[in-house]
PDB file of C-alpha atoms in Angstrom:
ATOM      1  CA  ASN R   1      90.378 117.630 116.305  1.00  0.00           C
ATOM      2  CA  ALA R   2      90.562 118.147 112.270  1.00  0.00           C
ATOM      3  CA  GLY R   3      88.355 115.463 110.980  1.00  0.00           C
ATOM      4  CA  VAL R   4      88.285 114.773 107.260  1.00  0.00           C
ATOM      5  CA  THR R   5      89.953 117.862 105.394  1.00  0.00           C
ATOM      6  CA  GLN R   6      89.207 118.165 101.595  1.00  0.00           C
ATOM      7  CA  THR R   7      91.163 120.790 100.119  1.00  0.00           C
ATOM      8  CA  PRO R   8      90.646 122.938  97.447  1.00  0.00           C
ATOM      9  CA  LYS R   9      86.796 124.033  99.068  1.00  0.00           C
ATOM     10  CA  PHE R  10      86.012 125.788  95.621  1.00  0.00           C
ATOM     11  CA  GLN R  11      87.800 124.837  91.879  1.00  0.00           C
ATOM     12  CA  VAL R  12      87.656 126.108  88.316  1.00  0.00           C
ATOM     13  CA  LEU R  13      88.786 124.037  85.501  1.00  0.00           C
ATOM     14  CA  LYS R  14      89.027 124.719  81.724  1.00  0.00           C
ATOM     15  CA  THR R  15      87.946 121.283  80.089  1.00  0.00           C
ATOM     16  CA  GLY R  16      91.137 118.950  79.547  1.00  0.00           C
ATOM     17  CA  GLN R  17      92.687 120.472  82.098  1.00  0.00           C
ATOM     18  CA  SER R  18      93.674 117.700  85.224  1.00  0.00           C
ATOM     19  CA  MET R  19      93.922 118.025  88.745  1.00  0.00           C
ATOM     20  CA  THR R  20      93.576 116.448  92.291  1.00  0.00           C
ATOM     21  CA  LEU R  21      90.953 116.664  94.585  1.00  0.00           C
ATOM     22  CA  GLN R  22      92.970 116.045  98.474  1.00  0.00           C
ATOM     23  CA  CYS R  23      91.391 114.242 101.458  1.00  0.00           C
ATOM     24  CA  ALA R  24      93.515 113.584 104.903  1.00  0.00           C
ATOM     25  CA  GLN R  25      91.738 112.108 107.969  1.00  0.00           C
ATOM     26  CA  ASP R  26      93.426 112.193 111.449  1.00  0.00           C
ATOM     27  CA  MET R  27      91.348 109.840 112.865  1.00  0.00           C
ATOM     28  CA  ASN R  28      93.720 106.950 111.941  1.00  0.00           C
ATOM     29  CA  HIS R  29      89.903 105.086 109.467  1.00  0.00           C
ATOM     30  CA  GLU R  30      91.017 102.514 107.213  1.00  0.00           C
ATOM     31  CA  TYR R  31      88.143 103.289 104.499  1.00  0.00           C
ATOM     32  CA  MET R  32      88.131 106.302 102.721  1.00  0.00           C
ATOM     33  CA  SER R  33      85.974 106.893  99.340  1.00  0.00           C
ATOM     34  CA  TRP R  34      84.750 109.889  96.779  1.00  0.00           C
ATOM     35  CA  TYR R  35      80.930 110.851  96.669  1.00  0.00           C
ATOM     36  CA  ARG R  36      79.896 113.141  93.939  1.00  0.00           C
ATOM     37  CA  GLN R  37      77.081 115.051  94.356  1.00  0.00           C
ATOM     38  CA  ASP R  38      74.858 116.239  91.694  1.00  0.00           C
ATOM     39  CA  PRO R  39      71.360 118.262  92.197  1.00  0.00           C
ATOM     40  CA  GLY R  40      69.187 115.665  91.390  1.00  0.00           C
ATOM     41  CA  MET R  41      70.916 112.663  92.090  1.00  0.00           C
ATOM     42  CA  GLY R  42      72.096 112.467  95.507  1.00  0.00           C
ATOM     43  CA  LEU R  43      75.484 111.360  96.504  1.00  0.00           C
ATOM     44  CA  ARG R  44      76.896 108.537  94.293  1.00  0.00           C
ATOM     45  CA  LEU R  45      80.302 106.536  95.100  1.00  0.00           C
ATOM     46  CA  ILE R  46      82.841 106.772  92.834  1.00  0.00           C
ATOM     47  CA  HIS R  47      86.180 105.481  94.491  1.00  0.00           C
ATOM     48  CA  TYR R  48      86.526 103.854  97.850  1.00  0.00           C
ATOM     49  CA  SER R  49      89.755 102.394  99.447  1.00  0.00           C
ATOM     50  CA  VAL R  50      89.360  99.916 102.576  1.00  0.00           C
ATOM     51  CA  GLY R  51      92.605 100.208 103.732  1.00  0.00           C
ATOM     52  CA  ALA R  52      96.380 101.313 101.963  1.00  0.00           C
ATOM     53  CA  GLY R  53      97.273 100.144  98.818  1.00  0.00           C
ATOM     54  CA  ILE R  54      93.593  98.866  98.239  1.00  0.00           C
ATOM     55  CA  THR R  55      91.143 100.941  96.130  1.00  0.00           C
ATOM     56  CA  ASP R  56      87.863  99.682  94.154  1.00  0.00           C
ATOM     57  CA  GLN R  57      85.258 101.475  91.699  1.00  0.00           C
ATOM     58  CA  GLY R  58      81.977 102.580  92.839  1.00  0.00           C
ATOM     59  CA  GLU R  59      79.105 103.685  90.611  1.00  0.00           C
ATOM     60  CA  VAL R  60      80.119 106.557  88.922  1.00  0.00           C
ATOM     61  CA  PRO R  61      84.485 105.637  88.522  1.00  0.00           C
ATOM     62  CA  ASN R  62      84.834 106.893  84.733  1.00  0.00           C
ATOM     63  CA  GLY R  63      86.850 109.478  84.437  1.00  0.00           C
ATOM     64  CA  TYR R  64      88.306 109.427  88.319  1.00  0.00           C
ATOM     65  CA  ASN R  65      91.395 108.509  89.282  1.00  0.00           C
ATOM     66  CA  VAL R  66      92.466 107.684  93.076  1.00  0.00           C
ATOM     67  CA  SER R  67      95.416 105.732  95.044  1.00  0.00           C
ATOM     68  CA  ARG R  68      96.276 105.034  98.483  1.00  0.00           C
ATOM     69  CA  SER R  69      99.552 105.234  99.222  1.00  0.00           C
ATOM     70  CA  THR R  70      99.341 105.907 103.012  1.00  0.00           C
ATOM     71  CA  THR R  71      96.313 105.266 105.784  1.00  0.00           C
ATOM     72  CA  GLU R  72      95.646 109.345 106.015  1.00  0.00           C
ATOM     73  CA  ASP R  73      95.571 110.340 102.332  1.00  0.00           C
ATOM     74  CA  PHE R  74      93.126 109.722  99.179  1.00  0.00           C
ATOM     75  CA  PRO R  75      93.629 111.965  96.357  1.00  0.00           C
ATOM     76  CA  LEU R  76      90.983 112.463  93.534  1.00  0.00           C
ATOM     77  CA  ARG R  77      92.798 112.625  90.585  1.00  0.00           C
ATOM     78  CA  LEU R  78      90.890 114.000  87.567  1.00  0.00           C
ATOM     79  CA  LEU R  79      93.057 113.276  83.936  1.00  0.00           C
ATOM     80  CA  SER R  80      91.464 115.857  81.849  1.00  0.00           C
ATOM     81  CA  ALA R  81      88.432 117.786  83.494  1.00  0.00           C
ATOM     82  CA  ALA R  82      84.914 117.560  81.120  1.00  0.00           C
ATOM     83  CA  PRO R  83      82.321 119.690  82.327  1.00  0.00           C
ATOM     84  CA  SER R  84      80.126 117.099  83.154  1.00  0.00           C
ATOM     85  CA  GLN R  85      82.263 116.490  86.204  1.00  0.00           C
ATOM     86  CA  THR R  86      80.876 119.760  88.048  1.00  0.00           C
ATOM     87  CA  SER R  87      80.026 118.601  90.628  1.00  0.00           C
ATOM     88  CA  VAL R  88      80.035 118.721  94.821  1.00  0.00           C
ATOM     89  CA  TYR R  89      82.723 116.208  95.757  1.00  0.00           C
ATOM     90  CA  PHE R  90      82.996 114.321  99.103  1.00  0.00           C
ATOM     91  CA  CYS R  91      85.706 112.758 100.545  1.00  0.00           C
ATOM     92  CA  ALA R  92      84.065 110.355 103.640  1.00  0.00           C
ATOM     93  CA  SER R  93      85.529 107.682 105.731  1.00  0.00           C
ATOM     94  CA  SER R  94      85.483 105.204 109.311  1.00  0.00           C
ATOM     95  CA  TYR R  95      86.353 103.165 111.453  1.00  0.00           C
ATOM     96  CA  SER R  96      86.821 100.109 108.625  1.00  0.00           C
ATOM     97  CA  GLY R  97      85.417  98.907 106.327  1.00  0.00           C
ATOM     98  CA  LEU R  98      81.666  99.774 106.137  1.00  0.00           C
ATOM     99  CA  SER R  99      80.628  96.071 106.510  1.00  0.00           C
ATOM    100  CA  PHE R 100      83.671  94.736 108.755  1.00  0.00           C
ATOM    101  CA  SER R 101      82.192  97.436 111.256  1.00  0.00           C
ATOM    102  CA  GLY R 102      78.826  96.250 110.951  1.00  0.00           C
ATOM    103  CA  LEU R 103      79.604  92.587 112.034  1.00  0.00           C
ATOM    104  CA  ALA R 104      81.737  94.156 114.529  1.00  0.00           C
ATOM    105  CA  GLY R 105      78.982  96.205 115.788  1.00  0.00           C
ATOM    106  CA  VAL R 106      80.774  99.468 115.143  1.00  0.00           C
ATOM    107  CA  ASN R 107      78.582 102.309 114.588  1.00  0.00           C
ATOM    108  CA  GLY R 108      80.230 102.204 110.682  1.00  0.00           C
ATOM    109  CA  GLU R 109      79.177 105.676 110.196  1.00  0.00           C
ATOM    110  CA  LEU R 110      80.651 107.757 107.614  1.00  0.00           C
ATOM    111  CA  PHE R 111      83.127 110.903 108.405  1.00  0.00           C
ATOM    112  CA  PHE R 112      82.451 113.234 105.780  1.00  0.00           C
ATOM    113  CA  GLY R 113      84.262 116.484 104.857  1.00  0.00           C
ATOM    114  CA  GLU R 114      83.263 119.768 104.417  1.00  0.00           C
ATOM    115  CA  GLY R 115      83.139 119.521 100.486  1.00  0.00           C
ATOM    116  CA  SER R 116      85.053 120.432  97.216  1.00  0.00           C
ATOM    117  CA  ARG R 117      83.085 122.894  94.520  1.00  0.00           C
ATOM    118  CA  LEU R 118      84.656 121.856  90.939  1.00  0.00           C
ATOM    119  CA  THR R 119      83.331 123.822  87.918  1.00  0.00           C
ATOM    120  CA  VAL R 120      84.496 122.474  84.594  1.00  0.00           C
ATOM    121  CA  LEU R 121      83.593 125.519  82.243  1.00  0.00           C
TER     122      LEU R 121
ATOM    123  CA  ALA P   1      71.693  96.851  91.462  1.00  0.00           C
ATOM    124  CA  GLN P   2      70.146  97.555  95.173  1.00  0.00           C
ATOM    125  CA  THR P   3      68.636 101.454  94.326  1.00  0.00           C
ATOM    126  CA  VAL P   4      67.467 103.990  97.242  1.00  0.00           C
ATOM    127  CA  THR P   5      64.180 105.970  96.494  1.00  0.00           C
ATOM    128  CA  GLN P   6      63.189 108.743  98.305  1.00  0.00           C
ATOM    129  CA  SER P   7      60.214 110.026  96.803  1.00  0.00           C
ATOM    130  CA  GLN P   8      59.953 113.448  98.742  1.00  0.00           C
ATOM    131  CA  PRO P   9      61.761 116.609  97.217  1.00  0.00           C
ATOM    132  CA  GLU P  10      60.924 118.911  99.820  1.00  0.00           C
ATOM    133  CA  MET P  11      58.613 119.048 103.106  1.00  0.00           C
ATOM    134  CA  SER P  12      58.065 121.589 105.424  1.00  0.00           C
ATOM    135  CA  VAL P  13      56.995 121.239 109.596  1.00  0.00           C
ATOM    136  CA  GLN P  14      56.151 123.611 111.347  1.00  0.00           C
ATOM    137  CA  GLU P  15      58.307 124.057 114.871  1.00  0.00           C
ATOM    138  CA  ALA P  16      57.664 121.815 117.844  1.00  0.00           C
ATOM    139  CA  GLU P  17      55.479 119.032 115.387  1.00  0.00           C
ATOM    140  CA  THR P  18      56.065 115.994 113.669  1.00  0.00           C
ATOM    141  CA  VAL P  19      57.608 114.942 110.374  1.00  0.00           C
ATOM    142  CA  THR P  20      57.559 111.790 108.578  1.00  0.00           C
ATOM    143  CA  LEU P  21      60.259 110.900 105.631  1.00  0.00           C
ATOM    144  CA  SER P  22      59.627 108.507 103.271  1.00  0.00           C
ATOM    145  CA  CYS P  23      62.539 105.833 101.728  1.00  0.00           C
ATOM    146  CA  THR P  24      62.633 102.678 100.251  1.00  0.00           C
ATOM    147  CA  TYR P  25      65.040 100.678  98.598  1.00  0.00           C
ATOM    148  CA  ASP P  26      64.999  97.982  96.216  1.00  0.00           C
ATOM    149  CA  THR P  27      67.694  94.672  96.901  1.00  0.00           C
ATOM    150  CA  SER P  28      67.463  90.889  96.663  1.00  0.00           C
ATOM    151  CA  GLU P  29      69.592  90.575  99.730  1.00  0.00           C
ATOM    152  CA  ASN P  30      68.913  89.588 103.184  1.00  0.00           C
ATOM    153  CA  ASN P  31      71.761  91.423 105.136  1.00  0.00           C
ATOM    154  CA  TYR P  32      72.022  94.965 105.365  1.00  0.00           C
ATOM    155  CA  TYR P  33      71.995  98.165 106.713  1.00  0.00           C
ATOM    156  CA  LEU P  34      70.064 101.513 106.195  1.00  0.00           C
ATOM    157  CA  PHE P  35      71.127 104.745 107.499  1.00  0.00           C
ATOM    158  CA  TRP P  36      69.537 107.996 107.832  1.00  0.00           C
ATOM    159  CA  TYR P  37      71.994 111.098 107.144  1.00  0.00           C
ATOM    160  CA  LYS P  38      71.399 114.806 107.375  1.00  0.00           C
ATOM    161  CA  GLN P  39      73.103 117.532 105.944  1.00  0.00           C
ATOM    162  CA  PRO P  40      72.562 121.496 107.167  1.00  0.00           C
ATOM    163  CA  PRO P  41      73.306 124.587 104.904  1.00  0.00           C
ATOM    164  CA  SER P  42      77.003 123.789 105.971  1.00  0.00           C
ATOM    165  CA  ARG P  43      77.052 121.029 103.767  1.00  0.00           C
ATOM    166  CA  GLN P  44      78.355 118.615 105.916  1.00  0.00           C
ATOM    167  CA  MET P  45      76.801 115.196 106.360  1.00  0.00           C
ATOM    168  CA  ILE P  46      75.896 114.127 109.920  1.00  0.00           C
ATOM    169  CA  LEU P  47      74.430 110.657 110.263  1.00  0.00           C
ATOM    170  CA  VAL P  48      71.452 110.944 112.362  1.00  0.00           C
ATOM    171  CA  ILE P  49      70.418 107.002 112.902  1.00  0.00           C
ATOM    172  CA  ARG P  50      71.247 103.067 111.763  1.00  0.00           C
ATOM    173  CA  GLN P  51      69.138 100.507 111.369  1.00  0.00           C
ATOM    174  CA  GLU P  52      70.492  97.102 110.665  1.00  0.00           C
ATOM    175  CA  ALA P  53      67.496  94.953 108.623  1.00  0.00           C
ATOM    176  CA  TYR P  54      67.931  91.780 111.050  1.00  0.00           C
ATOM    177  CA  LYS P  55      66.989  93.395 113.771  1.00  0.00           C
ATOM    178  CA  GLN P  56      62.741  93.779 114.305  1.00  0.00           C
ATOM    179  CA  GLN P  57      63.299  97.059 117.103  1.00  0.00           C
ATOM    180  CA  ASN P  58      63.118 100.028 114.864  1.00  0.00           C
ATOM    181  CA  ALA P  59      65.700 102.155 115.935  1.00  0.00           C
ATOM    182  CA  THR P  60      65.721 105.529 118.033  1.00  0.00           C
ATOM    183  CA  GLU P  61      67.867 108.450 118.422  1.00  0.00           C
ATOM    184  CA  ASN P  62      65.986 110.988 120.726  1.00  0.00           C
ATOM    185  CA  ARG P  63      63.682 112.424 119.158  1.00  0.00           C
ATOM    186  CA  PHE P  64      64.525 110.615 115.585  1.00  0.00           C
ATOM    187  CA  SER P  65      62.889 107.367 115.318  1.00  0.00           C
ATOM    188  CA  VAL P  66      62.361 104.803 111.909  1.00  0.00           C
ATOM    189  CA  ASN P  67      59.701 102.719 111.091  1.00  0.00           C
ATOM    190  CA  PHE P  68      61.703  99.496 109.443  1.00  0.00           C
ATOM    191  CA  GLN P  69      59.370  97.148 107.194  1.00  0.00           C
ATOM    192  CA  LYS P  70      61.157  95.315 105.465  1.00  0.00           C
ATOM    193  CA  ALA P  71      58.557  93.309 103.622  1.00  0.00           C
ATOM    194  CA  ALA P  72      57.964  95.989 102.108  1.00  0.00           C
ATOM    195  CA  LYS P  73      61.095  97.442 101.643  1.00  0.00           C
ATOM    196  CA  SER P  74      60.469 100.574 103.677  1.00  0.00           C
ATOM    197  CA  PHE P  75      62.755 102.558 106.292  1.00  0.00           C
ATOM    198  CA  SER P  76      60.870 106.012 106.614  1.00  0.00           C
ATOM    199  CA  LEU P  77      62.114 108.428 109.403  1.00  0.00           C
ATOM    200  CA  LYS P  78      60.190 109.933 112.232  1.00  0.00           C
ATOM    201  CA  ILE P  79      61.023 113.395 113.861  1.00  0.00           C
ATOM    202  CA  SER P  80      59.046 114.537 116.910  1.00  0.00           C
ATOM    203  CA  ASP P  81      59.059 118.463 118.033  1.00  0.00           C
ATOM    204  CA  SER P  82      61.159 119.638 114.860  1.00  0.00           C
ATOM    205  CA  GLN P  83      63.249 122.420 115.943  1.00  0.00           C
ATOM    206  CA  LEU P  84      64.508 125.037 113.671  1.00  0.00           C
ATOM    207  CA  GLY P  85      68.050 123.217 113.468  1.00  0.00           C
ATOM    208  CA  ASP P  86      66.104 120.499 111.579  1.00  0.00           C
ATOM    209  CA  THR P  87      66.287 122.593 108.875  1.00  0.00           C
ATOM    210  CA  ALA P  88      68.380 120.647 105.998  1.00  0.00           C
ATOM    211  CA  MET P  89      68.623 117.701 103.301  1.00  0.00           C
ATOM    212  CA  TYR P  90      68.248 114.221 104.553  1.00  0.00           C
ATOM    213  CA  PHE P  91      69.254 111.404 102.520  1.00  0.00           C
ATOM    214  CA  CYS P  92      68.433 108.154 103.571  1.00  0.00           C
ATOM    215  CA  ALA P  93      71.313 104.846 102.149  1.00  0.00           C
ATOM    216  CA  PHE P  94      71.866 101.264 102.022  1.00  0.00           C
ATOM    217  CA  MET P  95      74.602  99.542 102.413  1.00  0.00           C
ATOM    218  CA  ASN P  96      74.567  95.409 101.536  1.00  0.00           C
ATOM    219  CA  TYR P  97      75.623  93.428 104.378  1.00  0.00           C
ATOM    220  CA  ASN P  98      79.644  92.422 103.101  1.00  0.00           C
ATOM    221  CA  THR P  99      80.484  95.659 100.366  1.00  0.00           C
ATOM    222  CA  ASP P 100      81.385  98.824 101.620  1.00  0.00           C
ATOM    223  CA  LYS P 101      79.241 100.347  98.939  1.00  0.00           C
ATOM    224  CA  LEU P 102      77.009 103.346 100.570  1.00  0.00           C
ATOM    225  CA  ILE P 103      74.429 103.886  98.275  1.00  0.00           C
ATOM    226  CA  PHE P 104      72.287 107.119  98.259  1.00  0.00           C
ATOM    227  CA  GLY P 105      69.060 108.526  98.054  1.00  0.00           C
ATOM    228  CA  THR P 106      68.176 111.394  95.915  1.00  0.00           C
ATOM    229  CA  GLY P 107      67.398 113.590  99.443  1.00  0.00           C
ATOM    230  CA  THR P 108      64.184 114.852 100.792  1.00  0.00           C
ATOM    231  CA  ARG P 109      64.836 118.854 101.617  1.00  0.00           C
ATOM    232  CA  LEU P 110      62.722 119.208 104.855  1.00  0.00           C
ATOM    233  CA  GLN P 111      62.652 122.997 106.201  1.00  0.00           C
ATOM    234  CA  VAL P 112      60.968 124.078 109.856  1.00  0.00           C
ATOM    235  CA  PHE P 113      58.986 127.033 109.967  1.00  0.00           C
ATOM    236  CA  PRO P 114      58.297 128.874 113.833  1.00  0.00           C
TER     237      PRO P 114
END
């Protein structure tokens, strides 16, 4: 099973460049999200989506765009990269919206990708 | 805004011993969920255990159990019979009942020694 697949795993950018981190899941999960992980900061939610065509902001959305045109894919776009965006990025998905999962008695577990390490010079 | 605090940046334990990782959170909500996630050196995050706030009984999963103190807003993780494979970063996380935002703490790095 592929699970959650993130590409690329490593990327170096120059300030001002744009790029897209790809995330795909093959589990037919409705809920998808992007986190960034920084030393001493834990994981912080950037954006999330509860289904195709629906996205919302997390804790640290500035500088990032997302879209959800299909259930499977949830790309994260950096339009003009800045050194402050140097981080490890994780995509995660769940069977349905986490809150719904909880109400329905489903585990509500998030399935994570392996992460993408981004360095902005 | 909800916050999750893990006050122990690093912990160590000898193999077969028991260790407890601390987590506190702040919320004005009454209904929510709490989680412990494990991140081994491979970087992939793995769910360890989950607790619903409305349940008084503490959750357990094999060697992993929690001590959930709702009034104190405390959610500690106890690992019994520690194994070398338990070496990882452990994250406490919080989610309100009717939102889809999972908020993580800063993590505790656990090292299990032989």
